Amino acid sequence: MRIFKRLPRSTFYTDRTRWFSSKSQDAGSKKEEKCTRDEPSVEQSEFNTPTVNEDARMLSQCGCSYLAMEARNLVYKAPAFSLQTKELGLDYLAQLMDLLEEISLCEKCSNVKVYRAFLQPLCHSILGLCRLFYRSLREMYNEMDMQPVSLKGKEAVVDERPMILCQKAYHQIERLHNSVRRLVEMLKDKPVFDEDAWKLIDSGAYRLVVCTASLSGFDSDLC
C-alpha cells in the first residue's frame, strides 16, 4: 500500500502563481519584441536627410538664403511712411530692392522647393510696402507738402521737390517690377508654381509703376 504525502495548500498556490507569472513574462517579452520590430529604424528616419543637406548646401553656395532672411527681417521692421519721413522711406525701399534684385538674378536656388515657396509671400509683402509709400507721395501732393528734400547734400528747389521724390520712388518700384518679372520667368516651369498669385503681384507692381510715373490725375482705385 502506497502512501501519498499530501502537500500543503500554500505550496500548490505558489507553484501555480509561478506558472502564470512565467507565462505573463513570456507574453510581455513577445509583445515588446513585436513593438520594437514595428518601430522605424534610425536609417529609415534619416532617409530625407541627404536631400535637406543638399538643399542647404545649394542655398549656402550663393548666399540667397541669407539675402531672403535679411529681406524678411526688413519687412518686419518697416517704418511708418509719412510726409516727415519721405527720405527715410526711400532709403528703406532701396535696401529692400537691393536684396530682392540680387535674389532674382540667381537661378541656382530656384530648384529648392522651400525657398521657392518663400519668395511669393516675400514679394507680396514688399509690394504692399511700396503701395504704402506711394500713398504717402500722393498725400504729399494733396497736402502741398513744403518740407525740404535733401538731394545728395544740397536742398532742391521748392518746385522740383515733388518731381524728385517721384523719380526716386519710380526708380525703386520699377526695380521691384523687374525683379518680380525675372522671378516669374525663372519659377514658372518649376513644380507647384502658383500662377494666379504671381500674376497678381506682377500686375500690381506694374500698375504701381504707372501710378508713380504719372503724378497727374491720381486715382485711388489704381493702387
PDB file of N, CA and C in Angstrom, residues 110-145:
ATOM      1  N   SER A 110      16.497  78.289 -57.341  1.00  0.00           N
ATOM      2  CA  SER A 110      15.108  78.043 -57.744  1.00  0.00           C
ATOM      3  C   SER A 110      14.755  76.563 -57.711  1.00  0.00           C
ATOM      4  N   ASN A 111      15.744  75.691 -57.585  1.00  0.00           N
ATOM      5  CA  ASN A 111      15.486  74.251 -57.503  1.00  0.00           C
ATOM      6  C   ASN A 111      15.139  73.791 -56.090  1.00  0.00           C
ATOM      7  N   VAL A 112      15.244  74.673 -55.111  1.00  0.00           N
ATOM      8  CA  VAL A 112      14.934  74.327 -53.724  1.00  0.00           C
ATOM      9  C   VAL A 112      13.469  74.653 -53.460  1.00  0.00           C
ATOM     10  N   LYS A 113      12.676  73.642 -53.150  1.00  0.00           N
ATOM     11  CA  LYS A 113      11.223  73.803 -53.020  1.00  0.00           C
ATOM     12  C   LYS A 113      10.843  74.785 -51.918  1.00  0.00           C
ATOM     13  N   VAL A 114      11.440  74.639 -50.741  1.00  0.00           N
ATOM     14  CA  VAL A 114      11.097  75.510 -49.613  1.00  0.00           C
ATOM     15  C   VAL A 114      11.437  76.963 -49.933  1.00  0.00           C
ATOM     16  N   TYR A 115      12.541  77.170 -50.609  1.00  0.00           N
ATOM     17  CA  TYR A 115      12.964  78.524 -50.979  1.00  0.00           C
ATOM     18  C   TYR A 115      11.997  79.135 -51.986  1.00  0.00           C
ATOM     19  N   ARG A 116      11.550  78.354 -52.946  1.00  0.00           N
ATOM     20  CA  ARG A 116      10.580  78.849 -53.939  1.00  0.00           C
ATOM     21  C   ARG A 116       9.292  79.288 -53.258  1.00  0.00           C
ATOM     22  N   ALA A 117       8.820  78.493 -52.307  1.00  0.00           N
ATOM     23  CA  ALA A 117       7.575  78.826 -51.612  1.00  0.00           C
ATOM     24  C   ALA A 117       7.720  80.089 -50.768  1.00  0.00           C
ATOM     25  N   PHE A 118       8.931  80.427 -50.378  1.00  0.00           N
ATOM     26  CA  PHE A 118       9.173  81.609 -49.550  1.00  0.00           C
ATOM     27  C   PHE A 118       9.128  82.898 -50.364  1.00  0.00           C
ATOM     28  N   LEU A 119       9.445  82.836 -51.653  1.00  0.00           N
ATOM     29  CA  LEU A 119       9.603  84.040 -52.463  1.00  0.00           C
ATOM     30  C   LEU A 119       8.287  84.748 -52.740  1.00  0.00           C
ATOM     31  N   GLN A 120       7.220  83.993 -52.963  1.00  0.00           N
ATOM     32  CA  GLN A 120       5.940  84.625 -53.318  1.00  0.00           C
ATOM     33  C   GLN A 120       5.396  85.513 -52.190  1.00  0.00           C
ATOM     34  N   PRO A 121       5.279  85.024 -50.946  1.00  0.00           N
ATOM     35  CA  PRO A 121       4.813  85.917 -49.878  1.00  0.00           C
ATOM     36  C   PRO A 121       5.773  87.067 -49.597  1.00  0.00           C
ATOM     37  N   LEU A 122       7.073  86.856 -49.824  1.00  0.00           N
ATOM     38  CA  LEU A 122       8.036  87.941 -49.632  1.00  0.00           C
ATOM     39  C   LEU A 122       7.773  89.074 -50.619  1.00  0.00           C
ATOM     40  N   CYS A 123       7.600  88.730 -51.893  1.00  0.00           N
ATOM     41  CA  CYS A 123       7.326  89.749 -52.914  1.00  0.00           C
ATOM     42  C   CYS A 123       5.978  90.426 -52.672  1.00  0.00           C
ATOM     43  N   HIS A 124       5.012  89.658 -52.220  1.00  0.00           N
ATOM     44  CA  HIS A 124       3.697  90.230 -51.917  1.00  0.00           C
ATOM     45  C   HIS A 124       3.802  91.270 -50.796  1.00  0.00           C
ATOM     46  N   SER A 125       4.595  90.990 -49.783  1.00  0.00           N
ATOM     47  CA  SER A 125       4.772  91.931 -48.673  1.00  0.00           C
ATOM     48  C   SER A 125       5.502  93.191 -49.131  1.00  0.00           C
ATOM     49  N   ILE A 126       6.525  93.018 -49.963  1.00  0.00           N
ATOM     50  CA  ILE A 126       7.272  94.178 -50.459  1.00  0.00           C
ATOM     51  C   ILE A 126       6.383  95.055 -51.333  1.00  0.00           C
ATOM     52  N   LEU A 127       5.548  94.438 -52.151  1.00  0.00           N
ATOM     53  CA  LEU A 127       4.605  95.206 -52.966  1.00  0.00           C
ATOM     54  C   LEU A 127       3.666  96.020 -52.083  1.00  0.00           C
ATOM     55  N   GLY A 128       3.187  95.437 -51.005  1.00  0.00           N
ATOM     56  CA  GLY A 128       2.313  96.158 -50.086  1.00  0.00           C
ATOM     57  C   GLY A 128       2.996  97.366 -49.465  1.00  0.00           C
ATOM     58  N   LEU A 129       4.286  97.231 -49.128  1.00  0.00           N
ATOM     59  CA  LEU A 129       5.027  98.360 -48.565  1.00  0.00           C
ATOM     60  C   LEU A 129       5.218  99.462 -49.598  1.00  0.00           C
ATOM     61  N   CYS A 130       5.465  99.082 -50.848  1.00  0.00           N
ATOM     62  CA  CYS A 130       5.596 100.085 -51.913  1.00  0.00           C
ATOM     63  C   CYS A 130       4.282 100.834 -52.120  1.00  0.00           C
ATOM     64  N   ARG A 131       3.182 100.141 -51.983  1.00  0.00           N
ATOM     65  CA  ARG A 131       1.884 100.812 -52.092  1.00  0.00           C
ATOM     66  C   ARG A 131       1.701 101.839 -50.980  1.00  0.00           C
ATOM     67  N   LEU A 132       2.118 101.481 -49.781  1.00  0.00           N
ATOM     68  CA  LEU A 132       2.012 102.427 -48.672  1.00  0.00           C
ATOM     69  C   LEU A 132       2.858 103.668 -48.924  1.00  0.00           C
ATOM     70  N   PHE A 133       4.053 103.481 -49.467  1.00  0.00           N
ATOM     71  CA  PHE A 133       4.901 104.641 -49.751  1.00  0.00           C
ATOM     72  C   PHE A 133       4.299 105.483 -50.871  1.00  0.00           C
ATOM     73  N   TYR A 134       3.736 104.840 -51.859  1.00  0.00           N
ATOM     74  CA  TYR A 134       3.069 105.577 -52.939  1.00  0.00           C
ATOM     75  C   TYR A 134       1.950 106.451 -52.378  1.00  0.00           C
ATOM     76  N   ARG A 135       1.203 105.932 -51.434  1.00  0.00           N
ATOM     77  CA  ARG A 135       0.111 106.716 -50.850  1.00  0.00           C
ATOM     78  C   ARG A 135       0.640 107.908 -50.062  1.00  0.00           C
ATOM     79  N   SER A 136       1.817 107.759 -49.452  1.00  0.00           N
ATOM     80  CA  SER A 136       2.408 108.914 -48.769  1.00  0.00           C
ATOM     81  C   SER A 136       2.832 109.971 -49.779  1.00  0.00           C
ATOM     82  N   LEU A 137       3.279 109.552 -50.966  1.00  0.00           N
ATOM     83  CA  LEU A 137       3.592 110.505 -52.030  1.00  0.00           C
ATOM     84  C   LEU A 137       2.335 111.229 -52.494  1.00  0.00           C
ATOM     85  N   ARG A 138       1.289 110.485 -52.674  1.00  0.00           N
ATOM     86  CA  ARG A 138       0.034 111.097 -53.116  1.00  0.00           C
ATOM     87  C   ARG A 138      -0.480 112.079 -52.069  1.00  0.00           C
ATOM     88  N   GLU A 139      -0.313 111.714 -50.814  1.00  0.00           N
ATOM     89  CA  GLU A 139      -0.724 112.618 -49.744  1.00  0.00           C
ATOM     90  C   GLU A 139       0.105 113.892 -49.772  1.00  0.00           C
ATOM     91  N   MET A 140       1.386 113.763 -50.121  1.00  0.00           N
ATOM     92  CA  MET A 140       2.247 114.939 -50.214  1.00  0.00           C
ATOM     93  C   MET A 140       1.719 115.905 -51.262  1.00  0.00           C
ATOM     94  N   TYR A 141       1.303 115.385 -52.389  1.00  0.00           N
ATOM     95  CA  TYR A 141       0.760 116.249 -53.434  1.00  0.00           C
ATOM     96  C   TYR A 141      -0.569 116.852 -53.008  1.00  0.00           C
ATOM     97  N   ASN A 142      -1.381 116.054 -52.377  1.00  0.00           N
ATOM     98  CA  ASN A 142      -2.691 116.566 -51.963  1.00  0.00           C
ATOM     99  C   ASN A 142      -2.572 117.645 -50.899  1.00  0.00           C
ATOM    100  N   GLU A 143      -1.602 117.502 -50.007  1.00  0.00           N
ATOM    101  CA  GLU A 143      -1.425 118.460 -48.918  1.00  0.00           C
ATOM    102  C   GLU A 143      -0.459 119.579 -49.280  1.00  0.00           C
ATOM    103  N   MET A 144       0.097 119.539 -50.504  1.00  0.00           N
ATOM    104  CA  MET A 144       1.053 120.560 -50.936  1.00  0.00           C
ATOM    105  C   MET A 144       2.189 120.674 -49.918  1.00  0.00           C
ATOM    106  N   ASP A 145       2.792 119.545 -49.630  1.00  0.00           N
ATOM    107  CA  ASP A 145       3.860 119.484 -48.627  1.00  0.00           C
ATOM    108  C   ASP A 145       5.020 120.376 -49.040  1.00  0.00           C
TER     109      ASP A 145
END
